[in-house]
C-alpha positions as CSV (number, residue, x, y, z in Angstrom):
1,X,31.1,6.4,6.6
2,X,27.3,7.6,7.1
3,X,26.5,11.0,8.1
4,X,24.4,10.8,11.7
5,X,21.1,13.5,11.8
6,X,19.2,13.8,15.0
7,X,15.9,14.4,12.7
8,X,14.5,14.4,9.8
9,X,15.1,17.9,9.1
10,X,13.6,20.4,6.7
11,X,16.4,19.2,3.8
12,X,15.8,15.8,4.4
13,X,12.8,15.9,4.4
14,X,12.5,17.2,0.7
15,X,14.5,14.9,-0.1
16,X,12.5,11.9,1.0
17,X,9.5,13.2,-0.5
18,X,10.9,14.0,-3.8
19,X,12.1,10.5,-4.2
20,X,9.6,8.3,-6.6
21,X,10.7,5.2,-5.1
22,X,12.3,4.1,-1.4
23,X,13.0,0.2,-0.2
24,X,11.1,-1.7,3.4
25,X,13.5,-4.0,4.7
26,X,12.3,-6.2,7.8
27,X,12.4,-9.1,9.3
28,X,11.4,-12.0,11.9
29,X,13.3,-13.0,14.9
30,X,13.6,-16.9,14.2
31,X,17.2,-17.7,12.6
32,X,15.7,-19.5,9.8
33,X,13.2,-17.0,8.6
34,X,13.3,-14.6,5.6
35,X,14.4,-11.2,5.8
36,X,12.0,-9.6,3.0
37,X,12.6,-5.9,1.5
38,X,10.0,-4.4,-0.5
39,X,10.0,-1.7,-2.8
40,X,7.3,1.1,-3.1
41,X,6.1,3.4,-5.1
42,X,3.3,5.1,-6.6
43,X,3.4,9.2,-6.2
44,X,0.9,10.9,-2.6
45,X,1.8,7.5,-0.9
46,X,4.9,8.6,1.7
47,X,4.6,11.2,4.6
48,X,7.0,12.7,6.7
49,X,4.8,13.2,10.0
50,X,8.0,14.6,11.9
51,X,11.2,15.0,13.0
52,X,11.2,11.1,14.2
53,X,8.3,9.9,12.2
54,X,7.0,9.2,8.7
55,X,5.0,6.8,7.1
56,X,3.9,5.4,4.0
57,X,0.3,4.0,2.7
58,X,-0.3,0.7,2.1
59,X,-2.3,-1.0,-0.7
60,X,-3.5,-4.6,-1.2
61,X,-0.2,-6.9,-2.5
62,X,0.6,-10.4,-2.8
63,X,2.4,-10.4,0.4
64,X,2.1,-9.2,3.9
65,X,5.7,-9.6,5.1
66,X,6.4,-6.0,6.5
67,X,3.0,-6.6,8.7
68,X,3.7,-9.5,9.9
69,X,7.3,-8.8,11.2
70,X,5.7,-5.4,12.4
71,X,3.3,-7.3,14.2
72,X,6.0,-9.8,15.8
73,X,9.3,-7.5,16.3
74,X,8.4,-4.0,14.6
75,X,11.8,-3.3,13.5
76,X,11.8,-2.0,10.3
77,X,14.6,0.3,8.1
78,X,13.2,2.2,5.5
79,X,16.3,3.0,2.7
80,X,15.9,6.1,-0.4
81,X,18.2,6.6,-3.2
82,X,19.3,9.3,-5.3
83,X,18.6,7.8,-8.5
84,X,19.6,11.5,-10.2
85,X,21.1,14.7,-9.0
86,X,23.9,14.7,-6.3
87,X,24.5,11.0,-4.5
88,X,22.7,10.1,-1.8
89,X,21.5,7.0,0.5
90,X,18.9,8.2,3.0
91,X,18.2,5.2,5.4
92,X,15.8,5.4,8.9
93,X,15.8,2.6,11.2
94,X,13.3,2.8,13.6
95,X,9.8,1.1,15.3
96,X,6.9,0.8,13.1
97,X,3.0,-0.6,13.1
98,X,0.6,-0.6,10.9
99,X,-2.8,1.1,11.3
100,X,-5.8,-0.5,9.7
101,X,-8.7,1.4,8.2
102,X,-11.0,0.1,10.7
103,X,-8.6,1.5,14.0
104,X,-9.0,4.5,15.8
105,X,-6.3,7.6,13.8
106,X,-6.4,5.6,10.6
107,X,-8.5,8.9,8.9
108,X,-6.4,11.2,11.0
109,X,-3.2,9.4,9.4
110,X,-5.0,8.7,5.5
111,X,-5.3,13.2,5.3
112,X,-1.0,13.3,5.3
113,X,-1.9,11.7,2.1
114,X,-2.5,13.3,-1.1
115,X,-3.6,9.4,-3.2
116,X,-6.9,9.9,-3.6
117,X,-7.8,5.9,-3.9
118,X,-9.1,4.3,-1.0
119,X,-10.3,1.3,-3.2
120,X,-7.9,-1.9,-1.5
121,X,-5.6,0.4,0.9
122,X,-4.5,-1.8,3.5
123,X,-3.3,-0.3,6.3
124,X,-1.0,3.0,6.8
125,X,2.7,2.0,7.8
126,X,3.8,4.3,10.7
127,X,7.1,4.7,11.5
128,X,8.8,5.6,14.7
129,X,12.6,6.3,13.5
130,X,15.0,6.1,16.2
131,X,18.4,7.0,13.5
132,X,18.4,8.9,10.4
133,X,21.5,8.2,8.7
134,X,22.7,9.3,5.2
135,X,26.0,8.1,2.9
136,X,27.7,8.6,-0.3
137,X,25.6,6.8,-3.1
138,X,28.3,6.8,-5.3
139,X,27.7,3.5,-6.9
140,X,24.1,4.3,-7.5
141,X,23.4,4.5,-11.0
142,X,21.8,7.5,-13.3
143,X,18.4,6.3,-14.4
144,X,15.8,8.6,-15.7
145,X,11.6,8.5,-14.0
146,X,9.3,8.0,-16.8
147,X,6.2,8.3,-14.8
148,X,4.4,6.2,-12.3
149,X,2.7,2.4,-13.4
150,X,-1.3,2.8,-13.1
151,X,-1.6,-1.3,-13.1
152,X,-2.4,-1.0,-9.5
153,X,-4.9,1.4,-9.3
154,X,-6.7,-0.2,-12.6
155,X,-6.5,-3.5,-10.6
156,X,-8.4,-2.7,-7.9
157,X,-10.9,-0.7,-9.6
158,X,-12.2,-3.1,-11.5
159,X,-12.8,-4.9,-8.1
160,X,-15.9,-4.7,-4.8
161,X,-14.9,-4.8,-1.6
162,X,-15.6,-8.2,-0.3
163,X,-12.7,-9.2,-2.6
164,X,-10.0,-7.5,-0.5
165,X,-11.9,-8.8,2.7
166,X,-11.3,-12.5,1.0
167,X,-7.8,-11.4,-0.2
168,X,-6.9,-10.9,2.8
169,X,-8.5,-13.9,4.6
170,X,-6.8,-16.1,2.1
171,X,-3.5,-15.2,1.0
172,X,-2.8,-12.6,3.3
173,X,-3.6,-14.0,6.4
174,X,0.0,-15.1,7.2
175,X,3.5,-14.6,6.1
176,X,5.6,-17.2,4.3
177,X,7.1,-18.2,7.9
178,X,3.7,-18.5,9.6
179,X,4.1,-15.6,11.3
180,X,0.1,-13.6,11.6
181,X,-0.4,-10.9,9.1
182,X,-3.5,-9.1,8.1
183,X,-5.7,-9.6,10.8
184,X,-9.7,-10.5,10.9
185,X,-11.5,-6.8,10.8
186,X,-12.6,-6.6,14.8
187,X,-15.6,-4.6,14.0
188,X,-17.0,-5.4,10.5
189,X,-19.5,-2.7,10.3
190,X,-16.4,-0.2,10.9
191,X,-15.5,-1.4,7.2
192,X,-12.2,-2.8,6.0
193,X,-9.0,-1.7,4.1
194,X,-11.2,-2.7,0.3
195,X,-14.0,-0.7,1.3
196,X,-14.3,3.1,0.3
197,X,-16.8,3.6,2.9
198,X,-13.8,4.1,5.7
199,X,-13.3,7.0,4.3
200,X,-15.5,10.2,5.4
C-alpha cells in the first residue's frame, strides 16, 4: 500500500535529488498508441522547484515521446528508486509542459540547474504534481553507481548548432504515433535548444 504526502517535503526532497537515476512514463489518448517511459540521468539535471513542482532538463535524444504526449494530454508520472540504502519507490503524477529555450522563463527555469552544458538542451520538463506517493521497494535490487556516462555530453560537443535545429526538424518533429513533437522555433533570432547563445 503507498504512503500518501501532500508535498514534496524537505525528506523527500533529498531524496529525489540524491537519486542518479528516475523513470518518465507518459502517454497519448488514442487506444492504440504507445505508452513510452524513459529513463534519465546524468547528475545537475532534476530540480525540485516546490512542494508541487519539480522538473528535469532536457537534452537532444532520438525520441520526443514525453513532448509530444505533453503537448497533447500532459499527464505525465515521474517514478525514483532506491537502488541502495533503505527501500523506496518515490512516484509523482501530475501536469507537465515543456519549456523551450526560445520561451519566455526558460533562463529563469535553466538557473535551478547546476549542468553547465547548454550545447543540444532541448527544453526543461516542468512538472505540476498533483500526488506524491511513496511504497515499499522491496523487490528493488542492490546495485552499486559507478559514475555518470559522458557519451552525451561528448556527442554534442563535437557538434554546431544548426545540427540540433535539423535534428529536430527531421527526426524529432513527430512522435512514433504522429502525434507533434518538437516544434518549429517561433522566433529564430531568439536561438534554439542547440544553440549556446540562449544562454546569458
Amino acid at each position: 500500500m503507498a504512503n500518501i504526502h501532500d508535498t514534496i517535503g524537505p525528506r523527500l526532497a533529498r531524496f529525489l535529488l540524491d537519486q542518479p537515476v528516475f523513470f518518465v512514463g507518459t502517454a497519448p489518448l488514442g487506444a492504440e498508441g504507445h505508452v513510452n517511459v524513459s529513463p534519465k540521468g546524468m547528475d545537475g539535471t532534476f530540480a525540485v522547484l516546490g512542494e508541487h513542482r519539480v522538473a528535469y532538463l532536457d537534452y537532444t535524444g532520438s525520441g520526443t515521446e514525453t513532448i509530444a504526449h505533453l503537448r497533447e494530454n500532459g499527464r505525465i508520472v515521474l517514478m525514483f528508486c532506491a537502488f541502495d540504502g533503505p527501500p523506496n519507490i518515490v512516484r509523482l503524477h501530475g501536469r507537465g509542459r515543456a519549456v523551450l529555450p526560445a520561451e519566455a522563463g526558460f533562463e529563469e527555469l535553466r538557473s535551478h540547474f547546476p549542468k553547465e552544458r547548454t550545447l543540444g538542451q532541448r527544453a526543461i520538463i516542468v512538472v505540476d504534481v498533483h500526488r506524491v506517493s511513496d511504497s515499499c521497494g522491496f523487490s528493488v535490487p542492490l546495485m552499486d553507481v559507478r559514475g555518470d556516462r559522458d557519451l552525451l555530453d561528448r556527442y554534442h560537443e563535437r557538434r554546431d548548432p544548426a545540427y540540433f535545429t535539423d535534428y529536430w526538424r527531421t527526426r524529432n518533429a513527430t512522435s512514433i504515433d504522429g502525434l507533434s513533437g518538437v516544434p518549429e522555433p517561433s522566433d529564430p533570432a531568439a536561438g534554439t535548444p542547440g544553440d549556446a547563445r540562449t544562454r546569458t
